[in-house]
CSV table of C-alpha atoms in Angstrom, one decimal:
chain,number,residue,atom,x,y,z
A,276,ALA,CA,-20.7,1.4,-58.2
A,277,SER,CA,-22.8,-1.6,-59.6
A,278,ALA,CA,-21.9,-3.0,-62.7
A,279,ALA,CA,-23.9,-2.5,-66.2
A,280,PRO,CA,-27.1,-3.9,-66.4
A,281,GLN,CA,-26.3,-5.3,-69.6
A,282,ALA,CA,-23.2,-7.0,-68.0
A,283,LEU,CA,-25.9,-9.3,-65.8
A,284,PRO,CA,-26.7,-12.1,-68.1
A,285,ARG,CA,-23.1,-13.0,-68.8
A,286,GLN,CA,-22.3,-12.5,-65.2
A,287,MET,CA,-25.2,-15.1,-64.2
A,288,THR,CA,-23.3,-17.6,-66.8
A,289,ALA,CA,-20.2,-17.2,-65.2
A,290,LEU,CA,-21.9,-17.9,-61.3
A,291,ALA,CA,-24.1,-21.0,-63.2
A,292,LEU,CA,-20.8,-22.6,-64.6
A,293,GLY,CA,-18.7,-21.8,-61.1
A,294,VAL,CA,-21.1,-23.5,-59.6
A,295,LEU,CA,-21.5,-26.0,-61.9
A,296,ILE,CA,-17.9,-26.6,-61.6
A,297,CYS,CA,-17.6,-26.6,-57.8
A,298,GLY,CA,-20.6,-29.6,-57.7
A,299,LEU,CA,-17.8,-31.6,-59.9
A,300,PHE,CA,-15.5,-30.8,-57.8
A,301,SER,CA,-17.7,-31.9,-54.5
A,302,VAL,CA,-18.2,-35.4,-55.7
A,303,LEU,CA,-14.6,-36.4,-57.6
A,304,ASP,CA,-12.9,-38.1,-55.5
A,305,TYR,CA,-9.6,-36.7,-54.3
A,306,ARG,CA,-7.3,-39.4,-54.4
A,307,ILE,CA,-7.2,-39.0,-58.8
A,308,PHE,CA,-5.0,-35.7,-58.0
A,309,GLN,CA,-2.2,-37.9,-55.8
A,310,THR,CA,-1.5,-39.8,-58.5
A,311,GLY,CA,0.6,-38.5,-61.9
A,312,PRO,CA,1.5,-35.1,-60.8
A,313,TRP,CA,3.8,-34.9,-63.5
A,314,GLY,CA,0.7,-35.2,-66.1
A,315,TRP,CA,-1.4,-32.3,-63.6
A,316,TYR,CA,2.2,-30.2,-64.4
A,317,ALA,CA,2.1,-30.8,-68.3
A,318,ALA,CA,-1.8,-30.0,-68.0
A,319,SER,CA,-0.7,-26.8,-66.2
A,320,ILE,CA,1.7,-25.8,-68.6
A,321,GLY,CA,-0.5,-26.9,-71.4
A,322,LEU,CA,-2.9,-24.8,-70.3
A,323,LEU,CA,-0.3,-21.3,-70.6
A,324,PHE,CA,1.0,-22.3,-73.6
A,325,THR,CA,-2.8,-22.3,-74.5
A,326,VAL,CA,-3.0,-18.7,-73.8
A,327,LEU,CA,0.3,-17.7,-76.0
A,328,LEU,CA,-1.3,-19.2,-78.8
A,329,TRP,CA,-4.6,-18.1,-78.7
A,330,GLY,CA,-4.8,-15.6,-75.8
A,331,VAL,CA,-6.7,-12.2,-76.3
A,332,HIS,CA,-5.8,-8.9,-75.2
A,333,GLN,CA,-7.2,-7.5,-72.3
A,334,ARG,CA,-5.6,-4.9,-70.0
A,335,GLY,CA,-2.6,-5.2,-71.2
A,336,SER,CA,-1.7,-8.6,-71.6
A,337,GLN,CA,-2.3,-11.3,-73.1
A,338,ALA,CA,-3.6,-13.7,-70.4
A,339,TRP,CA,-7.0,-14.1,-71.3
A,340,LEU,CA,-9.0,-17.0,-73.5
A,341,ALA,CA,-12.2,-16.6,-74.7
A,342,LEU,CA,-14.9,-19.0,-74.6
A,343,GLY,CA,-17.7,-17.3,-76.4
A,344,SER,CA,-18.7,-13.9,-74.6
A,345,LEU,CA,-16.9,-15.1,-71.6
A,346,THR,CA,-13.2,-14.5,-70.4
A,347,PHE,CA,-10.8,-16.2,-68.1
A,348,GLN,CA,-7.5,-16.3,-66.9
A,349,PRO,CA,-6.4,-19.5,-67.8
A,350,SER,CA,-3.0,-18.8,-65.1
A,351,GLU,CA,-5.5,-19.3,-62.4
A,352,LEU,CA,-6.5,-23.2,-62.9
A,353,SER,CA,-3.0,-23.2,-64.0
A,354,ARG,CA,-1.7,-22.5,-60.6
A,355,LEU,CA,-4.2,-24.4,-58.8
A,356,LEU,CA,-2.7,-27.4,-61.4
A,357,PHE,CA,0.8,-26.4,-60.0
A,358,ILE,CA,0.1,-27.0,-56.7
A,359,VAL,CA,-1.4,-30.5,-57.1
A,360,SER,CA,1.4,-31.6,-59.0
A,361,LEU,CA,4.3,-29.9,-56.7
A,362,ALA,CA,2.1,-31.5,-53.5
A,363,GLY,CA,2.6,-35.0,-55.5
A,364,VAL,CA,6.6,-34.0,-56.4
A,365,LEU,CA,7.0,-33.4,-52.8
A,366,ALA,CA,5.3,-36.6,-51.1
A,367,ASN,CA,7.9,-38.5,-52.5
A,368,ARG,CA,9.8,-39.6,-50.1
A,369,GLN,CA,12.8,-41.1,-51.9
A,370,SER,CA,14.1,-37.4,-52.9
A,371,ARG,CA,13.6,-36.1,-49.5
A,372,GLY,CA,17.2,-34.9,-48.3
A,373,GLN,CA,18.6,-34.6,-51.7
A,374,ILE,CA,19.5,-31.5,-53.9
A,375,ARG,CA,16.9,-32.5,-56.1
A,376,PHE,CA,14.3,-32.4,-53.3
A,377,LEU,CA,14.9,-28.6,-53.8
A,378,ALA,CA,16.1,-28.3,-57.6
A,379,VAL,CA,12.9,-30.0,-59.5
A,380,PRO,CA,9.9,-27.4,-57.3
A,381,VAL,CA,12.4,-24.0,-58.3
A,382,ALA,CA,12.5,-25.8,-61.7
A,383,MET,CA,8.8,-26.4,-61.6
A,384,SER,CA,7.8,-23.1,-61.2
A,385,CYS,CA,10.8,-21.2,-63.1
A,386,GLY,CA,8.4,-23.1,-66.3
A,387,HIS,CA,5.4,-21.2,-64.9
A,388,VAL,CA,6.6,-17.9,-64.1
A,389,LEU,CA,8.7,-17.7,-67.8
A,390,LEU,CA,5.8,-18.1,-69.1
A,391,LEU,CA,3.6,-16.3,-67.5
A,392,LEU,CA,6.0,-13.5,-68.1
A,393,LEU,CA,5.7,-13.9,-72.2
A,394,GLU,CA,2.4,-13.0,-71.4
A,395,PRO,CA,3.3,-10.8,-69.8
A,396,ASP,CA,1.4,-11.3,-66.1
A,397,LEU,CA,3.9,-10.3,-63.3
A,398,SER,CA,1.2,-10.3,-61.0
A,399,ALA,CA,0.8,-14.2,-61.5
A,400,CYS,CA,4.4,-14.4,-61.2
A,401,LEU,CA,4.9,-13.3,-58.1
A,402,VAL,CA,3.1,-16.0,-56.3
A,403,TYR,CA,5.3,-18.7,-57.6
A,404,ALA,CA,7.7,-17.6,-55.3
A,405,PRO,CA,5.9,-17.8,-51.8
A,406,LEU,CA,4.0,-20.5,-53.1
A,407,VAL,CA,7.2,-22.9,-53.1
A,408,PHE,CA,8.4,-21.8,-49.9
A,409,ALA,CA,5.5,-22.4,-47.8
A,410,MET,CA,4.9,-25.8,-49.8
A,411,LEU,CA,8.6,-26.7,-48.5
A,412,VAL,CA,8.2,-25.5,-45.2
A,413,LEU,CA,5.4,-27.6,-44.7
A,414,VAL,CA,6.8,-30.7,-45.9
A,415,TYR,CA,10.0,-30.1,-43.4
A,416,LEU,CA,7.4,-29.4,-40.8
A,417,SER,CA,5.8,-32.9,-41.7
A,418,ILE,CA,9.5,-34.6,-41.9
A,419,ALA,CA,10.0,-32.8,-38.3
A,420,THR,CA,6.8,-33.8,-36.9
A,421,THR,CA,7.1,-37.5,-38.2
A,422,LYS,CA,11.0,-37.8,-36.6
A,423,LEU,CA,9.8,-36.9,-33.7
A,424,GLU,CA,6.6,-38.8,-33.2
A,425,THR,CA,9.1,-41.9,-34.1
A,426,ALA,CA,11.5,-40.8,-31.4
A,427,HIS,CA,9.1,-40.7,-28.7
A,428,HIS,CA,7.9,-44.1,-29.9
């Protein structure tokens, strides 16, 4: 079934906004994300707090923000910022092999999960455990590959 005809202007506005954001990211220097992982983490937490303060109730949870006639879930953008911040933290080679190398990612994800549970948005919470696990596996594979390459030379 197709959407109601009256939803078309709203959908076209959302499409235009999405294309604009994609265009902005395509010209953005990606190295900006490599600096200041804690700033990106603070921004992601700030988005989730914004929902708790000014969120709109839809579909059984307060997980949405309204910008005029558009509503969106900041948890999606917050998750992207979380990935960027966690990647920056995991790139810190000084803490590899120490307990904080595992504790920090778990604590970071717990901050997100707790705020998402307050909305409540359980489906958004369920993503964090496999996400952190996958990123940790990739880091350990990278470390193992580097050690193997170093041992052969």
